[in-house]
XYZ file of C-alpha atoms in Angstrom:
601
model
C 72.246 -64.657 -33.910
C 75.223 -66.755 -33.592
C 78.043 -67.268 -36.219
C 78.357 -71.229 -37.314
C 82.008 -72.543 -36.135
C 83.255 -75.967 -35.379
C 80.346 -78.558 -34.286
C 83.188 -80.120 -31.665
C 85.539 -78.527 -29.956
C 88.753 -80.626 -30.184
C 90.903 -78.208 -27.954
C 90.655 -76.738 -24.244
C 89.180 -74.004 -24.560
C 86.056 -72.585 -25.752
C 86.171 -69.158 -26.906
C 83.083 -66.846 -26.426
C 82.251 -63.406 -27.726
C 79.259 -61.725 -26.987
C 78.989 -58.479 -28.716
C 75.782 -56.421 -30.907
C 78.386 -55.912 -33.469
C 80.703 -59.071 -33.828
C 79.568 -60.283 -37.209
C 78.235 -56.896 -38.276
C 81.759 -55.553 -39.636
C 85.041 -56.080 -41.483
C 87.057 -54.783 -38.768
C 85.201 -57.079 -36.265
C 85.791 -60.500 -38.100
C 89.551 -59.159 -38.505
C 89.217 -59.612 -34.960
C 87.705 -63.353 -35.125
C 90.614 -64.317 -37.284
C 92.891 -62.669 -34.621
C 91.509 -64.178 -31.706
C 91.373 -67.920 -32.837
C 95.628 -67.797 -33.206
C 94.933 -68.017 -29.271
C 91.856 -70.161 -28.781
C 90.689 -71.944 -32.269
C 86.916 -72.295 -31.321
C 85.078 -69.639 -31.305
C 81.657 -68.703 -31.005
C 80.039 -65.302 -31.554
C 76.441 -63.992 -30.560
C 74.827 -60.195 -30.895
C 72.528 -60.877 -27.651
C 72.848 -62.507 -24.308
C 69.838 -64.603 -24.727
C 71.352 -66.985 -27.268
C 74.777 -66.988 -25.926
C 73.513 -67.619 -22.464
C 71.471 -70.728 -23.750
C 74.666 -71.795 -25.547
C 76.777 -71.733 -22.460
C 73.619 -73.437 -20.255
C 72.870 -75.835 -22.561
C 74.961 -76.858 -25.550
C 78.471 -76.388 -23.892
C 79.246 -79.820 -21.601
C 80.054 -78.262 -18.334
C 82.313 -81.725 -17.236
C 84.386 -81.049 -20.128
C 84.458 -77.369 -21.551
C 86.131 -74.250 -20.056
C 84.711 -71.247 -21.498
C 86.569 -67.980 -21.921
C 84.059 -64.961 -22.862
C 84.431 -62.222 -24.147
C 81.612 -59.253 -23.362
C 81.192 -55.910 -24.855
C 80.853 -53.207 -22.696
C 77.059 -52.398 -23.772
C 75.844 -55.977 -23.249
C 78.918 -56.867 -20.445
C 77.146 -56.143 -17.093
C 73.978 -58.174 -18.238
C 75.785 -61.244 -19.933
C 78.274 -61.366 -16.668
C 75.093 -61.135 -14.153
C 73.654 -63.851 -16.039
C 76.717 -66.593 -16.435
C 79.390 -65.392 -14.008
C 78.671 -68.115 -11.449
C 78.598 -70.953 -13.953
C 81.360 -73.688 -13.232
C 82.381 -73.923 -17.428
C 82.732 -70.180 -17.563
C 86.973 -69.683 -16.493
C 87.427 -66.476 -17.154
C 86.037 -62.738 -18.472
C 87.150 -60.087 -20.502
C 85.433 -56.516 -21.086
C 86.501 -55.501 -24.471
C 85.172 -51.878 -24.848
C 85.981 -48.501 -25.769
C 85.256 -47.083 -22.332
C 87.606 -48.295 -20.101
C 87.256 -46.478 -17.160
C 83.299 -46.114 -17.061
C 83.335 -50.566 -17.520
C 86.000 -50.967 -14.765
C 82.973 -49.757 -12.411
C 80.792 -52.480 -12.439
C 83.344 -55.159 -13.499
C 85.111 -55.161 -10.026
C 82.563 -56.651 -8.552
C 83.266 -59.618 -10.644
C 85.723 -61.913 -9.595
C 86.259 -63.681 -12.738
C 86.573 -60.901 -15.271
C 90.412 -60.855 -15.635
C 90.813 -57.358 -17.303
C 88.640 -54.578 -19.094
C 90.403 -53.728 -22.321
C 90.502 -51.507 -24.960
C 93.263 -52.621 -27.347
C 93.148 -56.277 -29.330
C 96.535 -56.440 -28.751
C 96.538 -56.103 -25.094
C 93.531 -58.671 -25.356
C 95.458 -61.067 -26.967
C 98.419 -60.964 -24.511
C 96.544 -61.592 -21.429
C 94.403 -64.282 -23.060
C 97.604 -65.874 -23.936
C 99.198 -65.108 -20.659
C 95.991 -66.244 -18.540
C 95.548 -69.705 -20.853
C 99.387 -70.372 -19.276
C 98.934 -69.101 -15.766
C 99.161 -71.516 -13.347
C 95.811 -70.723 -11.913
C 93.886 -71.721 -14.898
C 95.651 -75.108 -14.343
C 93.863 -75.373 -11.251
C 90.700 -75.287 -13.496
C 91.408 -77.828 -16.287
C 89.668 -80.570 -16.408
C 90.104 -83.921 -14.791
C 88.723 -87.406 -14.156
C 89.356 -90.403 -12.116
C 89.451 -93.604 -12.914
C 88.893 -96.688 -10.036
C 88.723 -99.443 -12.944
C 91.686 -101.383 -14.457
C 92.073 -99.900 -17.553
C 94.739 -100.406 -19.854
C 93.730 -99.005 -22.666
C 96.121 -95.922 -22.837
C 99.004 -98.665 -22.310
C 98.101 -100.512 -24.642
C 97.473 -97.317 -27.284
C 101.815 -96.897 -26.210
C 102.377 -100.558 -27.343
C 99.862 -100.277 -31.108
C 102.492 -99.978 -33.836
C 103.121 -97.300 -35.248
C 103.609 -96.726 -39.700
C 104.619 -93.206 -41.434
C 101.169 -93.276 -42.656
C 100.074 -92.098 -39.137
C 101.934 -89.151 -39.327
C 100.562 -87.671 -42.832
C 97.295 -88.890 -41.468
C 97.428 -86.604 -38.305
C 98.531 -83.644 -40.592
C 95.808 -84.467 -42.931
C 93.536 -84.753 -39.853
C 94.909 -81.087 -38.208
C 94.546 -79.485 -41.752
C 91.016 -80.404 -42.029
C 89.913 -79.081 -38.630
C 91.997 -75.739 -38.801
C 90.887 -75.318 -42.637
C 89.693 -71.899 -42.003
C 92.487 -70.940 -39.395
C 95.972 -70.155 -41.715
C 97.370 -69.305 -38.568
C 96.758 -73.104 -36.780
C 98.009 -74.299 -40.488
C 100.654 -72.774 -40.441
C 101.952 -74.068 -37.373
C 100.567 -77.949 -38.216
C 102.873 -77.106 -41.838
C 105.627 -76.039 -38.771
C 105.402 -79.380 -37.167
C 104.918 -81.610 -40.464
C 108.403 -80.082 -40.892
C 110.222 -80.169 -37.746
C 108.705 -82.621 -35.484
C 110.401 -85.418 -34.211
C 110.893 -87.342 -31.838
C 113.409 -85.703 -29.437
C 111.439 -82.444 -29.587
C 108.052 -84.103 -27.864
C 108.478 -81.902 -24.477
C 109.374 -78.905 -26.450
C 105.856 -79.445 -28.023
C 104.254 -80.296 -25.109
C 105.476 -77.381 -22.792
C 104.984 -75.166 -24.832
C 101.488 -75.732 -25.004
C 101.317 -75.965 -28.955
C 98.805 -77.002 -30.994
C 100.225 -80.858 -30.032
C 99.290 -80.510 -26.769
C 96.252 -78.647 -26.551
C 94.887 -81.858 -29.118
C 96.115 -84.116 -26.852
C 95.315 -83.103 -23.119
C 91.393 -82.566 -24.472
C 91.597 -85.921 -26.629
C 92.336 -87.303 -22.822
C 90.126 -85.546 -21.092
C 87.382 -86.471 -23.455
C 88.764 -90.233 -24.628
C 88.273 -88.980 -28.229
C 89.689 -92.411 -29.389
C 90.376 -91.350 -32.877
C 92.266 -88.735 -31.755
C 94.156 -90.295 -29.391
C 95.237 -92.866 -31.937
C 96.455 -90.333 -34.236
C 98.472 -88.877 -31.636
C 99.889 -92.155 -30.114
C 102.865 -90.960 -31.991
C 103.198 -88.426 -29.408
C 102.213 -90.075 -26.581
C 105.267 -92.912 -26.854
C 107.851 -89.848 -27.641
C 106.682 -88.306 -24.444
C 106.803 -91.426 -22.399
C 110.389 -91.910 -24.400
C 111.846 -88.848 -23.071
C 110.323 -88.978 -19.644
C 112.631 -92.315 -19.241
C 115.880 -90.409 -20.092
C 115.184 -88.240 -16.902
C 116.196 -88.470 -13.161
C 113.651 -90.289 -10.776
C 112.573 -87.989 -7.974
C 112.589 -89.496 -4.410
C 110.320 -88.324 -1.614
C 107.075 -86.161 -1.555
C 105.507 -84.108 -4.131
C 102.776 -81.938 -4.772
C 99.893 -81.278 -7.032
C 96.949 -78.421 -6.651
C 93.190 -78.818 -8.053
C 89.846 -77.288 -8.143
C 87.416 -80.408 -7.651
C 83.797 -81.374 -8.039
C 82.592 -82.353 -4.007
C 81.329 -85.802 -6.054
C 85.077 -86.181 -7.337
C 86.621 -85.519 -3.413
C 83.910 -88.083 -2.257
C 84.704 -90.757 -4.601
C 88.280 -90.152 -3.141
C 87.616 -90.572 -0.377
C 85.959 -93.912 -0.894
C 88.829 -95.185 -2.287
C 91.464 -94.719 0.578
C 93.194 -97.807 1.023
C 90.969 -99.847 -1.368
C 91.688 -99.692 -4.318
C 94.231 -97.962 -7.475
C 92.935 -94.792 -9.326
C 93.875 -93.424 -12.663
C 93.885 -89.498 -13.809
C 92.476 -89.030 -17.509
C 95.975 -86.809 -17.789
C 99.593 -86.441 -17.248
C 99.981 -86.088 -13.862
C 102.581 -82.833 -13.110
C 103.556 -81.804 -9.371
C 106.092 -80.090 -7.463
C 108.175 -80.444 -4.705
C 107.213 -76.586 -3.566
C 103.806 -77.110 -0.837
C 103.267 -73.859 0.010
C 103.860 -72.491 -3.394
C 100.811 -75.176 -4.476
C 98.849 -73.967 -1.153
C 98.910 -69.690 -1.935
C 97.853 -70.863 -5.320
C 94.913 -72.501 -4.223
C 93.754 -69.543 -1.549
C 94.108 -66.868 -3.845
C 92.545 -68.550 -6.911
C 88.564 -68.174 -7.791
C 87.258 -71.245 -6.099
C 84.599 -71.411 -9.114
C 82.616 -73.191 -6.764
C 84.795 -76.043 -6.634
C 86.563 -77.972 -3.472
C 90.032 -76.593 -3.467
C 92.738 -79.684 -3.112
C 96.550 -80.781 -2.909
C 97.379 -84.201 -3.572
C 99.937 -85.162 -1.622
C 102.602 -87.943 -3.650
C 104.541 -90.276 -1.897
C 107.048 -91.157 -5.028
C 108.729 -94.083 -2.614
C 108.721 -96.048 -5.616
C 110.560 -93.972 -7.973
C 108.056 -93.284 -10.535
C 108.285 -89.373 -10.992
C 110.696 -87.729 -13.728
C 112.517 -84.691 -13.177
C 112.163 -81.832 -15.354
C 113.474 -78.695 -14.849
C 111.278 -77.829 -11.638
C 108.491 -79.993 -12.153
C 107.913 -83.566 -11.821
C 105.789 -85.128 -14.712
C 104.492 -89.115 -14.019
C 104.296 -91.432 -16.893
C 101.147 -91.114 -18.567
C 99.787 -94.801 -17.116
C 100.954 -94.018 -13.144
C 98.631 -95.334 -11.235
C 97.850 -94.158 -7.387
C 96.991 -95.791 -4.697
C 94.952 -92.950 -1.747
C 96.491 -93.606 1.707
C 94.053 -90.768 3.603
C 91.843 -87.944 2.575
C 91.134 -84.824 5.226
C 89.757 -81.452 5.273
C 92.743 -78.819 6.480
C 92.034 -75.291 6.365
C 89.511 -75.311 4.046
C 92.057 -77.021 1.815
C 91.685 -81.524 1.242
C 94.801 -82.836 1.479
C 95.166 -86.387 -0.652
C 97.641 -88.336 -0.086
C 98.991 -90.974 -1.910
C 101.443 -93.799 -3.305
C 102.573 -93.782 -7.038
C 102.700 -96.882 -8.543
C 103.532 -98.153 -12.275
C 103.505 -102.434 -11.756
C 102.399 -104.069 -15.025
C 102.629 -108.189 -13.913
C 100.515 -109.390 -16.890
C 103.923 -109.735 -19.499
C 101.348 -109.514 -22.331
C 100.330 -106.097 -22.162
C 104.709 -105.105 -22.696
C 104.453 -106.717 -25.997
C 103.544 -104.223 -28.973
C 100.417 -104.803 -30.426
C 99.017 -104.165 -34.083
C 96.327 -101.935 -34.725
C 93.613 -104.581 -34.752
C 94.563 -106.165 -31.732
C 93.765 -102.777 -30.205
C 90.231 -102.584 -31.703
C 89.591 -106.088 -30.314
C 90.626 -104.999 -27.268
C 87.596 -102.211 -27.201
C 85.460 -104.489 -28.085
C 86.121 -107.315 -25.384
C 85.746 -104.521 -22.951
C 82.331 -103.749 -24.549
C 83.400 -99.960 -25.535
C 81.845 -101.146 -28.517
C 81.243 -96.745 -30.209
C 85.271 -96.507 -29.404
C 86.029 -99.925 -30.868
C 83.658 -99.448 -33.847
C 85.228 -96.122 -34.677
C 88.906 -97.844 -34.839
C 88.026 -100.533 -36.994
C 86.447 -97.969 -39.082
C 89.501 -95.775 -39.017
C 92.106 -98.558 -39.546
C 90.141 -99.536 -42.597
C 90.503 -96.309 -44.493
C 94.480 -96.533 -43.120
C 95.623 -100.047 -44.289
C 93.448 -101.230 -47.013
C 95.318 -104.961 -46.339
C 93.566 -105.264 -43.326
C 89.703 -104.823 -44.523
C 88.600 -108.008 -43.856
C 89.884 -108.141 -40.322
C 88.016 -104.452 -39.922
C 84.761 -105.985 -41.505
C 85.278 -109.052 -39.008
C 85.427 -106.677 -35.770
C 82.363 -104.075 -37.251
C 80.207 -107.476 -37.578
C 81.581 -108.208 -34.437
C 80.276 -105.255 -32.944
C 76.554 -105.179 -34.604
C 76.688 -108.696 -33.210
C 77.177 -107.369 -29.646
C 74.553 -104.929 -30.590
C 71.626 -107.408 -30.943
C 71.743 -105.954 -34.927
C 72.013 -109.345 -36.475
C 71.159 -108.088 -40.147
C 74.110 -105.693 -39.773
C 76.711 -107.982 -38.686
C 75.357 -110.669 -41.276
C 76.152 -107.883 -43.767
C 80.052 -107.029 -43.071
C 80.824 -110.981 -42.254
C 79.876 -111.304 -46.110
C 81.923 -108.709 -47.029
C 84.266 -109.791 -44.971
C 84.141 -112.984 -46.800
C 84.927 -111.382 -50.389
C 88.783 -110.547 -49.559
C 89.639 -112.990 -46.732
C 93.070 -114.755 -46.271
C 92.385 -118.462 -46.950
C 94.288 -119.002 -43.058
C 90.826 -117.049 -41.768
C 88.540 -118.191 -43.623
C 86.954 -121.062 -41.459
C 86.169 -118.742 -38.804
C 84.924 -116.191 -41.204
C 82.664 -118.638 -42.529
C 81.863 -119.882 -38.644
C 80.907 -115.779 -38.080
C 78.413 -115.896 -41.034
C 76.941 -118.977 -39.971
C 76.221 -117.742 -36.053
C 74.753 -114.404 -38.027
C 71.975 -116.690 -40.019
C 71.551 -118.411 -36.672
C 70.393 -115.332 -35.051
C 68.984 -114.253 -38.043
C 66.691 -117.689 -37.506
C 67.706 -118.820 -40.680
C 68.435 -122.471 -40.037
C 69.301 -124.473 -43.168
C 71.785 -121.871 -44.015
C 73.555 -121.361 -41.135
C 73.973 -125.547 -40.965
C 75.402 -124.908 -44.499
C 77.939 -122.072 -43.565
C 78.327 -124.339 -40.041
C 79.868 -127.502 -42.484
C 81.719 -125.599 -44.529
C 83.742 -123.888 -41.890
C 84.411 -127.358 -39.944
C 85.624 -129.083 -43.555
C 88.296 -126.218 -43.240
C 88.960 -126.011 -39.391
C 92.765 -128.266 -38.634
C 92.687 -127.330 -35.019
C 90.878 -129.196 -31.870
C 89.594 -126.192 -30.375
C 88.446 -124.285 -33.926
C 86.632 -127.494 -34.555
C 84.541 -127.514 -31.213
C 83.603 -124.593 -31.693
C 82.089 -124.819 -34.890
C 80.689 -128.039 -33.655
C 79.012 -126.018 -30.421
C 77.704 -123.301 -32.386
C 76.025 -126.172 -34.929
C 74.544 -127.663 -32.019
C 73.324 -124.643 -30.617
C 71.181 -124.834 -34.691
C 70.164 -127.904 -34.385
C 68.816 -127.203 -30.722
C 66.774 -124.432 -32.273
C 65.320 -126.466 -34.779
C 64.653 -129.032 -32.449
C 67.013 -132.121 -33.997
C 67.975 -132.711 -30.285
C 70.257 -136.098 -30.848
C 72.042 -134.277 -33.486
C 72.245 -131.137 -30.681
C 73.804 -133.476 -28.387
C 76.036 -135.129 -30.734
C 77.503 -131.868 -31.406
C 77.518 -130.663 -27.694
C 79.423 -134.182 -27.160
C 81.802 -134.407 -29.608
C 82.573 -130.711 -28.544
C 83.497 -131.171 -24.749
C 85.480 -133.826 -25.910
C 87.519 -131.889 -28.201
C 88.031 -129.340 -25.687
C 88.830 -131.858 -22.767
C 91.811 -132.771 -24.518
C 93.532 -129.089 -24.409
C 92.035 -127.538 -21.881
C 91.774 -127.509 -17.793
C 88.555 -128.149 -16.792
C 87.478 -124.661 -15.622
C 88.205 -122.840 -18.748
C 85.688 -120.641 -19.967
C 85.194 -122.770 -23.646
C 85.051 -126.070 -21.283
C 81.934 -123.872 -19.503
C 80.150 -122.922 -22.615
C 79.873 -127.257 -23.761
C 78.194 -127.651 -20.286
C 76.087 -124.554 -20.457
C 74.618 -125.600 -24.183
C 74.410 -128.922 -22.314
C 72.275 -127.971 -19.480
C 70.084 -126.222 -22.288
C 69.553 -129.807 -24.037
C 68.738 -131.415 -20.902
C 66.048 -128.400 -20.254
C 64.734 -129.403 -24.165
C 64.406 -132.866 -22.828
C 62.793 -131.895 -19.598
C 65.578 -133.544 -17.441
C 65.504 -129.803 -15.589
C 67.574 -131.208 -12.469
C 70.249 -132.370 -14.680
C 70.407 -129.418 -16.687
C 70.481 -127.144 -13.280
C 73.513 -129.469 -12.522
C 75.311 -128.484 -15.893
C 74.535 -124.855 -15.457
C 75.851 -124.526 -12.513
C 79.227 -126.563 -13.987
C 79.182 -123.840 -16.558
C 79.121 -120.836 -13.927
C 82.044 -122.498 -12.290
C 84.328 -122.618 -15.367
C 82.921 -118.585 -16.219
C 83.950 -117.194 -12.272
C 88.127 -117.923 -13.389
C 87.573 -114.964 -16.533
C 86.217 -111.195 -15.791
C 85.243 -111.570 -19.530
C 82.964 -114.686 -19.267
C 79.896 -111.848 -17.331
C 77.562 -112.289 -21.076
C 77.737 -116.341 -20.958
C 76.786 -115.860 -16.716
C 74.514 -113.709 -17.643
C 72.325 -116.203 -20.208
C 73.054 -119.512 -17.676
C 71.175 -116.801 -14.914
C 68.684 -116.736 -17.442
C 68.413 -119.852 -18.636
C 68.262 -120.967 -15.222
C 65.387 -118.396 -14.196
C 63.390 -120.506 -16.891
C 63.708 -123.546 -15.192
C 62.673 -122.411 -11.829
C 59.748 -120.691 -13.093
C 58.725 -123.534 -14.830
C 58.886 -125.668 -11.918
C 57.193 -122.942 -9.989
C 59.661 -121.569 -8.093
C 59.214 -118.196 -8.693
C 61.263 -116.494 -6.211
C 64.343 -117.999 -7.292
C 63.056 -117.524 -10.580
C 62.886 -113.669 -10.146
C 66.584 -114.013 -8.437
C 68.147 -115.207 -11.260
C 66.438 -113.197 -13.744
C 66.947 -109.954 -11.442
C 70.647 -111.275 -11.761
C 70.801 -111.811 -15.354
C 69.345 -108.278 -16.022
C 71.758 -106.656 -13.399
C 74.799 -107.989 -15.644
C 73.572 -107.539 -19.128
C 72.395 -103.738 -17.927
C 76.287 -103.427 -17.602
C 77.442 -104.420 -21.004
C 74.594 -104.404 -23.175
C 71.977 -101.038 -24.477
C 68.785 -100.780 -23.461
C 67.443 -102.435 -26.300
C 69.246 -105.475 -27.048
C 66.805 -108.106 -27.378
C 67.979 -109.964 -24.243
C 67.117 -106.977 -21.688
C 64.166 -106.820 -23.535
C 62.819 -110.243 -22.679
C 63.945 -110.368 -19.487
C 62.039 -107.486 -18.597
C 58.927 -109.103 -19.645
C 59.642 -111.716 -18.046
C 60.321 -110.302 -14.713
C 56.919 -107.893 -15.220
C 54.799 -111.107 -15.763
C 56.051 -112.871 -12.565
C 55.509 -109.846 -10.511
C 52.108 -109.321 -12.133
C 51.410 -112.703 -10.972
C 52.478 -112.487 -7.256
């Protein structure tokens, strides 16, 4: 059996113990409490069976390092069975018989001691968790997309309320740990923000939270600890640039040295963690041939800091937290890669320097359809600032919007509604509306449609109202009225836009579907293609492309065409498969769609 602990792990490590007797005495959960002032979660089991199955299958092997424990009784068969495993770091024998256990653990690379005495136990877990071989091992992940959402988690602002939320936050996950509490008490005392590298260096309870939040993009988390994340990047400016080359040593995936090599001269990549090096090569190089391989490719990345972008400290060199890296050539030396690259840190859009408020982050999620991440900051920003409930209700309609769950999203635009600021509440009113229209509930979303554009001062809130209403009316099949609205809103939108603007693209698209109602299919072709135009100048136009691709599949197929229907369907799905689930109603139908004309080939 296996004791019941944590059901995430929001740290490093996972702690394992696999021993007949470690829930069976006083003196043995003496020793849980003991153990978890080095390594919080912990897991115990009385048989290898269950804690092998635990390590195969419940543990994520991408994410979690596992250090385990064995007894000596059930040591040689738990280390046959799990030693080779890429999560499993490291191995202790805790016994009573030292010398007989030392016989068969030598043939074990990864057992790091066989020990008799907790305290002893403790120290080298301690020691090992800091060595700089077990750096070698953490956990990392690259990045080839733009991505600026840890820049723009720097730039959110921050309120004291953050702080006693973290604490409250650190208190409820160590609630049965009074030694982690007593060090989250420590910091709620004597943080601030000078004493960031003290915190992270010494590999407190601040940074364990935080390298694993970024390893895992635990958004929640990482929010809560923007605070540190901005003191860190605050102190690494008040340090010395380092010129010329630098080094950095990892233990790699062959997948994650492939998709290095793929990138060499092609494109920027991004590490899911502060980036540390040295200036010391061979130092970096005897670490690497004398550390357990753990079946991983052993590498040094080789940095070119030409640029300046490296901090001195002490005898490290730590790069801001959004460095990006540019891979100039990858090659195999001595059984060693050697990857070696530029450091860059150019931010040209001036937008993403301003600071931000919280819900400006959320939206920011959202428009990059990380719509679980965005969801769970509206939701946490609600429970923070009770001012801003409306705007969180907005974004979590939003979201079930996105999601194809048009019930959902009806329901928080309503209570969205109830505590509104009068300056938002045309387009809350315009959000309810497009909900009913999904909803196919026609007469009311016209209603919700007229009351928003009685409110609406500007040009461009008013065609949009006026789109969306004609976008109704199409569905009810009041065509003049349709085009009246379509009309009026191009013309709107003509007068403070360029004409390839994405808003200028969505008049021609709803357009081209009024012309298809009419059966004028060449003109409406001619407006879709108009509307694809205008949505090529924005990366966040792909969902409109993706319904003119579909639209236009219609039209083909209907005028028999059907391998250029089945192109632009194909291309439709290919998009929407990238920003949408499985389910949402639009993959659905194109599926069926795309079955039926291959069914009829």
């Amino acid at each position: 059996m296996a004791s019941t602990q944590h059901p995430n792990n929001l740290e490093l490590l996972t702690l394992i113990w696999i021993d007949y007797l470690a829930d069976a005495t006083q003196e043995n959960r003496e020793v849980q409490a003991r153990l978890r002032t080095k390594i919080n979660y912990l897991r115990t089991f009385d048989n290898c069976q269950d804690g092998e199955h635990y390590i195969r299958n419940v543990i994520d092997d991408k994410q979690e390092k596992i250090v385990l424990i064995v007894s000596g009784r059930l040591g040689p068969d738990m280390t046959q069975r799990v030693h080779d495993l890429k999560q499993v770091v490291s191995i202790y024998v805790y016994c009573l018989n030292k010398e007989a256990n030392e016989q068969w653990a030598k043939n074990y690379k990864k057992i790091r001691g066989v020990i008799v005495r907790l305290s002893d136990l403790l120290y080298e877990i301690d020691r090992d968790q800091k060595s700089e071989e077990q750096k070698l091992n953490e956990a990392i992940e690259i990045s080839t997309k733009e991505d600026y959402s840890l820049l723009l988690l720097l730039r959110t602002k921050l309120s004291l309320k953050d702080r006693r939320d973290f604490v409250s936050f650190c208190l409820k996950e160590y609630h049965d740990n009074e030694s982690q509490k007593e060090n989250v008490r420590d910091y709620e005392h004597l943080y601030s923000s000078s004493s960031a590298f003290d915190y992270f260096f010494n590999e407190t309870f601040l940074y364990r939270l935080l390298l694993k939040s970024l390893h895992t993009f635990n958004i929640k988390l990482l929010y809560l600890l923007r605070f540190f994340l901005r003191d860190i990047e605050k102190q690494l400016e008040s340090l010395p640039t380092i010129s010329g080359k630098v080094y950095h040593g990892q233990l790699m995936t062959t997948a994650q040295v492939d998709c290095l090599s793929q990138t060499v001269e092609n494109t920027f990549i991004q590490f899911n963690t502060y980036f540390i090096a040295s200036s010391n090569q061979e130092h970096i190089r005897q670490l690497l041939q004398t550390a357990a391989d753990n079946y991983l490719q052993r590498v040094i990345f080789e940095i070119d800091d030409k640029n300046n972008i490296g901090k001195q400290y002490k005898q490290i060199c730590m790069f801001p937290i959004t460095t990006t890296f540019r891979v100039t050539s990858v090659r195999l030396e001595q059984r060693i890669w050697i990857v070696q690259m530029t450091a860059h840190n150019d931010i040209h859009d001036s937008r993403l320097k301003e600071e931000i408020d919280p819900i400006q982050l959320a939206q920011y999620f959202r428009e990059m359809n990380r719509l679980d991440q965005a969801e769970i900051l509206f939701e946490l920003i609600q429970t923070q600032h009770s001012s801003l409930t409306a705007e969180c209700y907005d974004g979590l309609g939003r979201i079930a919007q996105d999601r194809g769950h048009y019930d959902i999203s009806l329901s928080f635009y309503l209570k969205s509604l109830q505590t509104i600021s009068s300056k938002n509440r045309a387009q809350c009113l315009n959000n309810i509306a497009c909900a009913y229209d999904y909803l196919d509930q026609y007469e009311e979303a016209i209603q919700f449609y007229a009351e928003a554009l009685d409110l609406m001062k500007t040009a461009l809130e008013r065609s949009t109202c006026l789109n969306n209403m004609g976008v109704t009316y199409a569905k009810e099949n009041e065509i003049q009225q349709a085009l009246d609205c379509f009309q009026r809103a191009l013309t709107l939108r003509r007068t403070s836009l360029v004409e390839n603007h994405p808003e200028i693209g969505i008049c021609y698209a709803n357009l081209g579907m009024i012309y298809v109602t009419l059966a004028q299919y060449d003109d409406a072709l001619e407006h879709y293609n108009l509307a694809l135009r205008s949505f090529s100048s924005n990366k966040f136009c792909d969902i409109s492309r993706a319904i003119v691709y579909q639209n236009m599949a219609s039209i083909y197929y209907h005028k028999n065409q059907i391998d250029q229907a089945l192109k632009y369907y194909q291309t439709a799905q290919k998009i929407f498969r990238q920003l949408r689930s499985a389910d949402h109603p639009n993959l659905l139908y194109i599926q069926q769609q795309i079955e039926q004309i291959m069914q009829n080939k």
